[in-house]
PDB file of C-alpha atoms in Angstrom:
ATOM      1  CA  MET A   1     223.550  53.590  35.078  1.00  0.00           C
ATOM      2  CA  ASN A   2     221.030  56.428  34.765  1.00  0.00           C
ATOM      3  CA  LEU A   3     219.737  57.617  38.169  1.00  0.00           C
ATOM      4  CA  ARG A   4     216.449  58.659  36.583  1.00  0.00           C
ATOM      5  CA  PHE A   5     215.872  55.052  35.552  1.00  0.00           C
ATOM      6  CA  LEU A   6     216.286  53.931  39.181  1.00  0.00           C
ATOM      7  CA  GLU A   7     213.873  56.655  40.347  1.00  0.00           C
ATOM      8  CA  THR A   8     211.386  55.464  37.711  1.00  0.00           C
ATOM      9  CA  PHE A   9     211.819  51.868  38.870  1.00  0.00           C
ATOM     10  CA  LEU A  10     211.046  52.906  42.462  1.00  0.00           C
ATOM     11  CA  MET A  11     208.017  54.951  41.390  1.00  0.00           C
ATOM     12  CA  VAL A  12     206.533  52.063  39.387  1.00  0.00           C
ATOM     13  CA  ALA A  13     207.176  49.679  42.294  1.00  0.00           C
ATOM     14  CA  ARG A  14     205.461  52.122  44.656  1.00  0.00           C
ATOM     15  CA  LEU A  15     202.412  52.889  42.523  1.00  0.00           C
ATOM     16  CA  LYS A  16     202.190  49.470  40.812  1.00  0.00           C
ATOM     17  CA  SER A  17     201.349  51.219  37.559  1.00  0.00           C
ATOM     18  CA  PHE A  18     203.345  52.503  34.591  1.00  0.00           C
ATOM     19  CA  SER A  19     200.730  55.110  33.734  1.00  0.00           C
ATOM     20  CA  ALA A  20     200.451  56.394  37.318  1.00  0.00           C
ATOM     21  CA  ALA A  21     204.248  56.591  37.535  1.00  0.00           C
ATOM     22  CA  GLY A  22     204.275  58.601  34.324  1.00  0.00           C
ATOM     23  CA  GLU A  23     201.720  61.048  35.687  1.00  0.00           C
ATOM     24  CA  ARG A  24     203.648  61.527  38.926  1.00  0.00           C
ATOM     25  CA  MET A  25     206.941  62.032  37.078  1.00  0.00           C
ATOM     26  CA  ASN A  26     205.455  64.395  34.480  1.00  0.00           C
ATOM     27  CA  THR A  27     206.218  62.065  31.607  1.00  0.00           C
ATOM     28  CA  THR A  28     204.424  59.576  29.418  1.00  0.00           C
ATOM     29  CA  GLN A  29     203.666  55.931  30.033  1.00  0.00           C
ATOM     30  CA  ALA A  30     205.781  55.131  26.973  1.00  0.00           C
ATOM     31  CA  ALA A  31     208.770  56.940  28.491  1.00  0.00           C
ATOM     32  CA  VAL A  32     208.355  55.005  31.750  1.00  0.00           C
ATOM     33  CA  SER A  33     208.171  51.710  29.844  1.00  0.00           C
ATOM     34  CA  SER A  34     211.280  52.648  27.870  1.00  0.00           C
ATOM     35  CA  ARG A  35     213.263  53.478  31.012  1.00  0.00           C
ATOM     36  CA  ILE A  36     212.280  50.208  32.698  1.00  0.00           C
ATOM     37  CA  ALA A  37     213.075  48.209  29.544  1.00  0.00           C
ATOM     38  CA  THR A  38     216.499  49.865  29.300  1.00  0.00           C
ATOM     39  CA  LEU A  39     217.195  49.191  32.968  1.00  0.00           C
ATOM     40  CA  GLU A  40     216.193  45.558  32.564  1.00  0.00           C
ATOM     41  CA  ARG A  41     218.521  45.218  29.557  1.00  0.00           C
ATOM     42  CA  GLN A  42     221.389  46.763  31.494  1.00  0.00           C
ATOM     43  CA  LEU A  43     220.838  44.420  34.449  1.00  0.00           C
ATOM     44  CA  GLY A  44     220.034  41.404  32.324  1.00  0.00           C
ATOM     45  CA  VAL A  45     216.983  40.507  34.429  1.00  0.00           C
ATOM     46  CA  ARG A  46     213.258  41.174  34.363  1.00  0.00           C
ATOM     47  CA  LEU A  47     212.151  43.541  37.138  1.00  0.00           C
ATOM     48  CA  PHE A  48     208.371  43.493  36.661  1.00  0.00           C
ATOM     49  CA  GLU A  49     205.726  41.046  35.567  1.00  0.00           C
ATOM     50  CA  ARG A  50     203.057  43.085  33.845  1.00  0.00           C
ATOM     51  CA  ASP A  51     199.799  42.564  32.058  1.00  0.00           C
ATOM     52  CA  MET A  52     196.820  44.741  31.178  1.00  0.00           C
ATOM     53  CA  ARG A  53     195.666  44.973  34.796  1.00  0.00           C
ATOM     54  CA  SER A  54     198.658  44.703  37.131  1.00  0.00           C
ATOM     55  CA  VAL A  55     202.349  45.377  37.619  1.00  0.00           C
ATOM     56  CA  VAL A  56     204.146  43.096  40.097  1.00  0.00           C
ATOM     57  CA  LEU A  57     207.803  42.942  41.085  1.00  0.00           C
ATOM     58  CA  THR A  58     209.632  39.773  40.063  1.00  0.00           C
ATOM     59  CA  PRO A  59     212.020  38.100  42.550  1.00  0.00           C
ATOM     60  CA  HIS A  60     214.835  40.021  40.835  1.00  0.00           C
ATOM     61  CA  GLY A  61     212.789  43.215  41.188  1.00  0.00           C
ATOM     62  CA  LEU A  62     212.255  42.586  44.900  1.00  0.00           C
ATOM     63  CA  SER A  63     215.966  42.006  45.329  1.00  0.00           C
ATOM     64  CA  ALA A  64     216.770  45.226  43.454  1.00  0.00           C
ATOM     65  CA  LEU A  65     214.272  47.341  45.390  1.00  0.00           C
ATOM     66  CA  ALA A  66     216.223  47.869  48.623  1.00  0.00           C
ATOM     67  CA  ARG A  67     219.477  48.511  46.752  1.00  0.00           C
ATOM     68  CA  ALA A  68     217.857  51.016  44.409  1.00  0.00           C
ATOM     69  CA  GLU A  69     216.285  52.815  47.385  1.00  0.00           C
ATOM     70  CA  GLU A  70     219.677  53.067  49.074  1.00  0.00           C
ATOM     71  CA  ILE A  71     221.366  54.468  45.958  1.00  0.00           C
ATOM     72  CA  VAL A  72     218.637  57.035  45.333  1.00  0.00           C
ATOM     73  CA  LYS A  73     218.572  57.966  49.026  1.00  0.00           C
ATOM     74  CA  LEU A  74     222.308  58.631  49.082  1.00  0.00           C
ATOM     75  CA  VAL A  75     222.094  60.797  45.988  1.00  0.00           C
ATOM     76  CA  ALA A  76     219.092  62.685  47.412  1.00  0.00           C
ATOM     77  CA  GLU A  77     220.932  63.302  50.697  1.00  0.00           C
ATOM     78  CA  PHE A  78     223.963  64.536  48.791  1.00  0.00           C
ATOM     79  CA  ARG A  79     221.812  66.819  46.659  1.00  0.00           C
ATOM     80  CA  THR A  80     219.837  68.300  49.571  1.00  0.00           C
ATOM     81  CA  GLY A  81     222.831  68.514  51.876  1.00  0.00           C
ATOM     82  CA  ILE A  82     225.159  70.219  49.432  1.00  0.00           C
ATOM     83  CA  GLY A  83     222.985  71.825  46.790  1.00  0.00           C
ATOM     84  CA  SER A  84     220.458  74.634  46.969  1.00  0.00           C
ATOM     85  CA  PRO A  85     216.740  73.740  47.362  1.00  0.00           C
ATOM     86  CA  ALA A  86     216.071  76.222  44.558  1.00  0.00           C
ATOM     87  CA  THR A  87     217.653  73.797  42.086  1.00  0.00           C
ATOM     88  CA  LEU A  88     215.237  70.954  42.870  1.00  0.00           C
ATOM     89  CA  SER A  89     212.429  70.297  40.410  1.00  0.00           C
ATOM     90  CA  GLY A  90     209.555  67.886  39.938  1.00  0.00           C
ATOM     91  CA  THR A  91     206.089  67.545  41.418  1.00  0.00           C
ATOM     92  CA  ILE A  92     204.927  66.938  44.961  1.00  0.00           C
ATOM     93  CA  ALA A  93     201.431  65.618  45.593  1.00  0.00           C
ATOM     94  CA  ILE A  94     199.735  66.857  48.754  1.00  0.00           C
ATOM     95  CA  GLY A  95     196.356  65.806  50.079  1.00  0.00           C
ATOM     96  CA  THR A  96     194.468  67.769  52.698  1.00  0.00           C
ATOM     97  CA  VAL A  97     191.049  68.631  54.089  1.00  0.00           C
ATOM     98  CA  ASP A  98     189.202  71.887  53.602  1.00  0.00           C
ATOM     99  CA  THR A  99     189.628  72.952  57.247  1.00  0.00           C
ATOM    100  CA  ILE A 100     193.338  73.358  56.542  1.00  0.00           C
ATOM    101  CA  VAL A 101     192.656  74.950  53.131  1.00  0.00           C
ATOM    102  CA  TYR A 102     190.605  77.692  54.805  1.00  0.00           C
ATOM    103  CA  THR A 103     193.093  78.324  57.629  1.00  0.00           C
ATOM    104  CA  TRP A 104     196.873  78.065  57.188  1.00  0.00           C
ATOM    105  CA  LEU A 105     197.445  76.106  53.958  1.00  0.00           C
ATOM    106  CA  PRO A 106     197.975  79.287  51.863  1.00  0.00           C
ATOM    107  CA  ARG A 107     200.869  80.221  54.163  1.00  0.00           C
ATOM    108  CA  LEU A 108     202.398  76.785  53.700  1.00  0.00           C
ATOM    109  CA  LEU A 109     202.119  77.024  49.914  1.00  0.00           C
ATOM    110  CA  ASP A 110     203.796  80.441  49.972  1.00  0.00           C
ATOM    111  CA  GLN A 111     206.698  78.984  51.965  1.00  0.00           C
ATOM    112  CA  MET A 112     206.953  76.010  49.619  1.00  0.00           C
ATOM    113  CA  LYS A 113     207.069  78.310  46.602  1.00  0.00           C
ATOM    114  CA  ALA A 114     209.841  80.377  48.177  1.00  0.00           C
ATOM    115  CA  THR A 115     211.887  77.310  49.152  1.00  0.00           C
ATOM    116  CA  TYR A 116     211.286  75.154  46.064  1.00  0.00           C
ATOM    117  CA  PRO A 117     210.502  77.585  43.207  1.00  0.00           C
ATOM    118  CA  HIS A 118     210.803  74.879  40.530  1.00  0.00           C
ATOM    119  CA  VAL A 119     208.712  72.199  42.280  1.00  0.00           C
ATOM    120  CA  SER A 120     205.135  71.906  41.031  1.00  0.00           C
ATOM    121  CA  LEU A 121     202.181  71.051  43.259  1.00  0.00           C
ATOM    122  CA  ASP A 122     199.430  68.486  42.755  1.00  0.00           C
ATOM    123  CA  LEU A 123     196.823  69.317  45.436  1.00  0.00           C
ATOM    124  CA  THR A 124     193.940  67.030  46.393  1.00  0.00           C
ATOM    125  CA  VAL A 125     191.220  68.164  48.815  1.00  0.00           C
ATOM    126  CA  ASP A 126     189.138  65.305  50.197  1.00  0.00           C
ATOM    127  CA  THR A 127     188.051  63.645  53.428  1.00  0.00           C
ATOM    128  CA  SER A 128     190.650  62.549  55.963  1.00  0.00           C
ATOM    129  CA  ARG A 129     189.748  58.907  55.369  1.00  0.00           C
ATOM    130  CA  ASN A 130     190.295  59.196  51.614  1.00  0.00           C
ATOM    131  CA  ILE A 131     193.510  61.184  51.999  1.00  0.00           C
ATOM    132  CA  ALA A 132     194.873  58.481  54.321  1.00  0.00           C
ATOM    133  CA  GLU A 133     194.219  55.858  51.650  1.00  0.00           C
ATOM    134  CA  LEU A 134     195.905  58.010  48.999  1.00  0.00           C
ATOM    135  CA  ILE A 135     198.987  58.234  51.211  1.00  0.00           C
ATOM    136  CA  ARG A 136     199.014  54.480  51.796  1.00  0.00           C
ATOM    137  CA  ASP A 137     198.793  53.637  48.099  1.00  0.00           C
ATOM    138  CA  GLY A 138     201.391  56.234  47.135  1.00  0.00           C
ATOM    139  CA  SER A 139     199.071  58.553  45.210  1.00  0.00           C
ATOM    140  CA  VAL A 140     200.081  61.512  47.388  1.00  0.00           C
ATOM    141  CA  ASP A 141     203.429  62.227  49.023  1.00  0.00           C
ATOM    142  CA  LEU A 142     202.129  64.043  52.090  1.00  0.00           C
ATOM    143  CA  GLY A 143     198.768  64.529  53.758  1.00  0.00           C
ATOM    144  CA  ILE A 144     197.429  67.022  56.296  1.00  0.00           C
ATOM    145  CA  LEU A 145     194.357  65.470  57.848  1.00  0.00           C
ATOM    146  CA  MET A 146     192.524  64.535  61.000  1.00  0.00           C
ATOM    147  CA  GLY A 147     194.682  61.770  62.350  1.00  0.00           C
ATOM    148  CA  PRO A 148     196.752  60.073  63.334  1.00  0.00           C
ATOM    149  CA  VAL A 149     197.142  57.436  60.630  1.00  0.00           C
ATOM    150  CA  MET A 150     198.097  54.177  62.304  1.00  0.00           C
ATOM    151  CA  ASP A 151     200.601  52.708  59.871  1.00  0.00           C
ATOM    152  CA  GLU A 152     204.145  51.774  60.816  1.00  0.00           C
ATOM    153  CA  THR A 153     205.370  52.652  57.324  1.00  0.00           C
ATOM    154  CA  LEU A 154     204.231  56.287  57.697  1.00  0.00           C
ATOM    155  CA  GLN A 155     205.311  59.246  59.788  1.00  0.00           C
ATOM    156  CA  SER A 156     202.308  60.825  61.539  1.00  0.00           C
ATOM    157  CA  ILE A 157     202.994  64.073  63.425  1.00  0.00           C
ATOM    158  CA  GLU A 158     200.375  66.229  65.139  1.00  0.00           C
ATOM    159  CA  VAL A 159     200.618  69.819  63.908  1.00  0.00           C
ATOM    160  CA  CYS A 160     197.565  71.569  65.346  1.00  0.00           C
ATOM    161  CA  SER A 161     194.195  71.182  67.002  1.00  0.00           C
ATOM    162  CA  PHE A 162     191.098  73.322  66.506  1.00  0.00           C
ATOM    163  CA  GLU A 163     188.337  73.896  69.012  1.00  0.00           C
ATOM    164  CA  CYS A 164     184.927  72.783  67.814  1.00  0.00           C
ATOM    165  CA  ALA A 165     182.066  75.186  68.471  1.00  0.00           C
ATOM    166  CA  TRP A 166     178.343  75.064  67.793  1.00  0.00           C
ATOM    167  CA  PHE A 167     177.027  77.475  65.168  1.00  0.00           C
ATOM    168  CA  ALA A 168     173.539  78.183  63.902  1.00  0.00           C
ATOM    169  CA  SER A 169     171.984  80.366  61.264  1.00  0.00           C
ATOM    170  CA  ALA A 170     171.513  83.841  62.746  1.00  0.00           C
ATOM    171  CA  LYS A 171     168.098  84.046  61.108  1.00  0.00           C
ATOM    172  CA  LEU A 172     166.812  81.311  63.439  1.00  0.00           C
ATOM    173  CA  GLY A 173     167.071  83.741  66.348  1.00  0.00           C
ATOM    174  CA  LEU A 174     168.074  80.991  68.768  1.00  0.00           C
ATOM    175  CA  PRO A 175     168.979  81.801  72.362  1.00  0.00           C
ATOM    176  CA  ALA A 176     172.673  81.945  73.181  1.00  0.00           C
ATOM    177  CA  ARG A 177     172.459  78.744  75.249  1.00  0.00           C
ATOM    178  CA  LEU A 178     170.794  75.473  74.276  1.00  0.00           C
ATOM    179  CA  GLU A 179     170.474  71.949  75.591  1.00  0.00           C
ATOM    180  CA  LEU A 180     171.349  69.053  73.296  1.00  0.00           C
ATOM    181  CA  SER A 181     167.663  68.153  73.276  1.00  0.00           C
ATOM    182  CA  ASP A 182     166.994  71.589  71.757  1.00  0.00           C
ATOM    183  CA  VAL A 183     169.723  71.159  69.170  1.00  0.00           C
ATOM    184  CA  ILE A 184     168.185  68.041  67.649  1.00  0.00           C
ATOM    185  CA  LEU A 185     164.954  69.920  66.980  1.00  0.00           C
ATOM    186  CA  HIS A 186     166.813  71.499  64.082  1.00  0.00           C
ATOM    187  CA  PRO A 187     168.678  69.978  61.138  1.00  0.00           C
ATOM    188  CA  LEU A 188     172.130  69.003  62.341  1.00  0.00           C
ATOM    189  CA  PHE A 189     174.912  69.405  59.778  1.00  0.00           C
ATOM    190  CA  ALA A 190     177.833  67.028  60.271  1.00  0.00           C
ATOM    191  CA  TYR A 191     180.913  65.769  58.511  1.00  0.00           C
ATOM    192  CA  SER A 192     180.813  62.672  56.318  1.00  0.00           C
ATOM    193  CA  LYS A 193     179.761  59.368  57.821  1.00  0.00           C
ATOM    194  CA  GLY A 194     182.699  57.525  59.308  1.00  0.00           C
ATOM    195  CA  SER A 195     184.709  60.692  59.920  1.00  0.00           C
ATOM    196  CA  GLN A 196     185.998  61.483  63.413  1.00  0.00           C
ATOM    197  CA  PRO A 197     183.713  64.546  63.904  1.00  0.00           C
ATOM    198  CA  HIS A 198     180.678  62.581  62.718  1.00  0.00           C
ATOM    199  CA  GLN A 199     181.471  59.742  65.125  1.00  0.00           C
ATOM    200  CA  ALA A 200     181.957  62.276  67.945  1.00  0.00           C
ATOM    201  CA  ILE A 201     178.446  63.639  67.414  1.00  0.00           C
ATOM    202  CA  LEU A 202     176.954  60.147  67.411  1.00  0.00           C
ATOM    203  CA  ARG A 203     178.780  59.361  70.672  1.00  0.00           C
ATOM    204  CA  LEU A 204     177.453  62.549  72.269  1.00  0.00           C
ATOM    205  CA  LEU A 205     173.908  61.680  71.276  1.00  0.00           C
ATOM    206  CA  GLU A 206     174.336  58.183  72.692  1.00  0.00           C
ATOM    207  CA  GLN A 207     175.914  59.418  75.939  1.00  0.00           C
ATOM    208  CA  HIS A 208     172.976  61.761  76.524  1.00  0.00           C
ATOM    209  CA  GLY A 209     170.335  59.182  75.738  1.00  0.00           C
ATOM    210  CA  VAL A 210     169.332  60.664  72.385  1.00  0.00           C
ATOM    211  CA  PRO A 211     168.778  57.988  69.708  1.00  0.00           C
ATOM    212  CA  SER A 212     170.598  59.046  66.547  1.00  0.00           C
ATOM    213  CA  ASN A 213     167.475  58.263  64.502  1.00  0.00           C
ATOM    214  CA  GLN A 214     165.708  61.107  66.304  1.00  0.00           C
ATOM    215  CA  ALA A 215     168.191  63.625  64.910  1.00  0.00           C
ATOM    216  CA  ARG A 216     168.025  64.931  61.352  1.00  0.00           C
ATOM    217  CA  ILE A 217     171.695  64.675  60.448  1.00  0.00           C
ATOM    218  CA  TYR A 218     172.789  66.046  57.095  1.00  0.00           C
ATOM    219  CA  ASN A 219     176.278  64.868  56.144  1.00  0.00           C
ATOM    220  CA  SER A 220     178.814  66.709  53.996  1.00  0.00           C
ATOM    221  CA  ASN A 221     182.562  66.470  53.416  1.00  0.00           C
ATOM    222  CA  SER A 222     182.789  70.205  52.782  1.00  0.00           C
ATOM    223  CA  ILE A 223     182.801  72.863  55.506  1.00  0.00           C
ATOM    224  CA  ALA A 224     182.112  75.537  52.906  1.00  0.00           C
ATOM    225  CA  THR A 225     178.977  73.635  51.884  1.00  0.00           C
ATOM    226  CA  MET A 226     177.843  73.251  55.489  1.00  0.00           C
ATOM    227  CA  ILE A 227     178.295  76.965  56.185  1.00  0.00           C
ATOM    228  CA  ARG A 228     176.386  77.901  53.040  1.00  0.00           C
ATOM    229  CA  LEU A 229     173.521  75.589  53.984  1.00  0.00           C
ATOM    230  CA  LEU A 230     173.529  76.862  57.569  1.00  0.00           C
ATOM    231  CA  CYS A 231     173.227  80.432  56.363  1.00  0.00           C
ATOM    232  CA  ASP A 232     170.571  79.822  53.723  1.00  0.00           C
ATOM    233  CA  SER A 233     168.600  76.858  55.032  1.00  0.00           C
ATOM    234  CA  GLY A 234     168.941  77.095  58.784  1.00  0.00           C
ATOM    235  CA  GLY A 235     170.181  74.434  61.117  1.00  0.00           C
ATOM    236  CA  ILE A 236     173.000  73.857  63.588  1.00  0.00           C
ATOM    237  CA  ALA A 237     176.511  72.470  63.160  1.00  0.00           C
ATOM    238  CA  ALA A 238     179.624  71.837  65.223  1.00  0.00           C
ATOM    239  CA  LEU A 239     182.519  73.314  63.229  1.00  0.00           C
ATOM    240  CA  PRO A 240     186.154  74.288  63.785  1.00  0.00           C
ATOM    241  CA  ALA A 241     185.971  77.768  65.276  1.00  0.00           C
ATOM    242  CA  PRO A 242     189.065  79.265  63.541  1.00  0.00           C
ATOM    243  CA  MET A 243     187.745  78.428  60.094  1.00  0.00           C
ATOM    244  CA  VAL A 244     184.259  79.859  60.781  1.00  0.00           C
ATOM    245  CA  GLU A 245     185.603  82.999  62.463  1.00  0.00           C
ATOM    246  CA  ASP A 246     187.528  83.905  59.292  1.00  0.00           C
ATOM    247  CA  HIS A 247     184.728  82.970  56.881  1.00  0.00           C
ATOM    248  CA  PRO A 248     183.120  85.805  54.850  1.00  0.00           C
ATOM    249  CA  ASP A 249     179.637  84.713  56.000  1.00  0.00           C
ATOM    250  CA  VAL A 250     180.456  84.672  59.715  1.00  0.00           C
ATOM    251  CA  ALA A 251     178.060  87.601  60.315  1.00  0.00           C
ATOM    252  CA  ARG A 252     175.192  85.372  59.150  1.00  0.00           C
ATOM    253  CA  LEU A 253     175.975  82.811  61.838  1.00  0.00           C
ATOM    254  CA  ALA A 254     175.499  82.825  65.586  1.00  0.00           C
ATOM    255  CA  ARG A 255     177.728  80.920  67.994  1.00  0.00           C
ATOM    256  CA  ILE A 256     175.623  78.838  70.354  1.00  0.00           C
ATOM    257  CA  ASN A 257     176.617  77.671  73.833  1.00  0.00           C
ATOM    258  CA  VAL A 258     175.414  74.065  74.037  1.00  0.00           C
ATOM    259  CA  ASN A 259     175.538  72.079  77.272  1.00  0.00           C
ATOM    260  CA  VAL A 260     177.777  69.438  75.662  1.00  0.00           C
ATOM    261  CA  VAL A 261     181.245  69.995  74.278  1.00  0.00           C
ATOM    262  CA  LEU A 262     182.728  68.217  71.295  1.00  0.00           C
ATOM    263  CA  PRO A 263     186.385  67.158  71.371  1.00  0.00           C
ATOM    264  CA  PRO A 264     188.836  69.311  69.410  1.00  0.00           C
ATOM    265  CA  MET A 265     189.803  68.349  65.879  1.00  0.00           C
ATOM    266  CA  ARG A 266     193.416  67.174  65.870  1.00  0.00           C
ATOM    267  CA  PHE A 267     195.318  67.459  62.612  1.00  0.00           C
ATOM    268  CA  HIS A 268     198.407  65.510  61.628  1.00  0.00           C
ATOM    269  CA  VAL A 269     200.889  65.758  58.817  1.00  0.00           C
ATOM    270  CA  VAL A 270     201.456  62.278  57.414  1.00  0.00           C
ATOM    271  CA  TYR A 271     204.043  61.107  54.927  1.00  0.00           C
ATOM    272  CA  GLY A 272     206.102  58.121  53.942  1.00  0.00           C
ATOM    273  CA  GLU A 273     209.866  58.207  54.011  1.00  0.00           C
ATOM    274  CA  SER A 274     210.967  58.115  50.379  1.00  0.00           C
ATOM    275  CA  ALA A 275     214.490  57.616  49.137  1.00  0.00           C
ATOM    276  CA  ALA A 276     213.620  59.284  45.841  1.00  0.00           C
ATOM    277  CA  ASN A 277     211.856  62.287  47.367  1.00  0.00           C
ATOM    278  CA  PRO A 278     213.191  63.946  50.539  1.00  0.00           C
ATOM    279  CA  ILE A 279     210.942  66.994  50.111  1.00  0.00           C
ATOM    280  CA  PRO A 280     207.895  65.704  52.093  1.00  0.00           C
ATOM    281  CA  ALA A 281     209.908  65.540  55.326  1.00  0.00           C
ATOM    282  CA  THR A 282     210.989  69.164  54.832  1.00  0.00           C
ATOM    283  CA  ILE A 283     207.427  70.267  54.087  1.00  0.00           C
ATOM    284  CA  ALA A 284     206.221  68.428  57.198  1.00  0.00           C
ATOM    285  CA  ARG A 285     208.580  70.553  59.291  1.00  0.00           C
ATOM    286  CA  MET A 286     207.345  73.671  57.480  1.00  0.00           C
ATOM    287  CA  ALA A 287     203.753  72.678  58.297  1.00  0.00           C
ATOM    288  CA  GLN A 288     204.573  72.253  61.986  1.00  0.00           C
ATOM    289  CA  ARG A 289     206.130  75.709  62.161  1.00  0.00           C
ATOM    290  CA  ILE A 290     203.419  77.479  60.171  1.00  0.00           C
ATOM    291  CA  ALA A 291     200.594  75.812  62.127  1.00  0.00           C
ATOM    292  CA  ALA A 292     202.256  76.905  65.384  1.00  0.00           C
ATOM    293  CA  GLU A 293     202.598  80.475  64.088  1.00  0.00           C
ATOM    294  CA  PHE A 294     198.955  80.494  62.998  1.00  0.00           C
ATOM    295  CA  ASP A 295     197.848  79.302  66.434  1.00  0.00           C
ATOM    296  CA  ALA A 296     200.032  81.880  68.212  1.00  0.00           C
ATOM    297  CA  GLN A 297     198.584  84.705  66.122  1.00  0.00           C
ATOM    298  CA  ARG A 298     195.061  83.556  66.885  1.00  0.00           C
ATOM    299  CA  CYS A 299     195.772  83.423  70.607  1.00  0.00           C
ATOM    300  CA  ALA A 300     197.352  86.891  70.495  1.00  0.00           C
ATOM    301  CA  GLY A 301     194.217  88.339  68.903  1.00  0.00           C
ATOM    302  CA  PRO A 302     194.000  91.367  66.598  1.00  0.00           C
TER     303      PRO A 302
END
């Protein structure tokens, strides 16, 4: 029996789509359909019920799932335990947020390239909420996001935390210290609605008796966008200090000491254990190490 056919079976079962499985495995939908059809002929049972809109495991497919996972897992463990990582190939899908992109993600990608030179990368940059959903539905193999993600089927490991600091456009000429009541006199740039940083700002306003409707809050899922708007349009934002400190436009911003402190942003690496793909667990360990090195270098200073 062809191992690739079992891996394809697991990918279709995970993504519930022949076309999505084809994209993830760098092949065509027709090739995926052919592999599944051949596997079904070899087993003499139907593994999927499929129509134009859905792909669902049959009772035989459900029965085969655990056994296929065990076979593929054993082969993957043999391959990674005995063989060289340099021989592995395929694609890994990673989802992350732009805070990580602008801090230590390039270091992680360099390490991945050195360890897995023949593994391609499919990178998605989005909000933490959206990345969490992509992990849950199997569209990405690993996410680095503000977490944790509360799901017993996923591993969620904290890798770093970034201090949040208040920044304003330098052209506003604001004093170095402000009260929260002064802050809301200016446009307040915040992360997307529903995000942890956005909720933290709303809680601060509530705790200090400031109705949120009195604040002009402009939401964005992009730190780069917020910094650009801060520089050119004025306003105030609470942003992760490491990312702003290394930004090319940092000279156009002023760090403001506000009488309220936002909680740090805590980032987690999140992934699902996969029999067919042991690489995410290895990359998660890489991310932990690289994030720790990044933090140590920051603390050590220039």
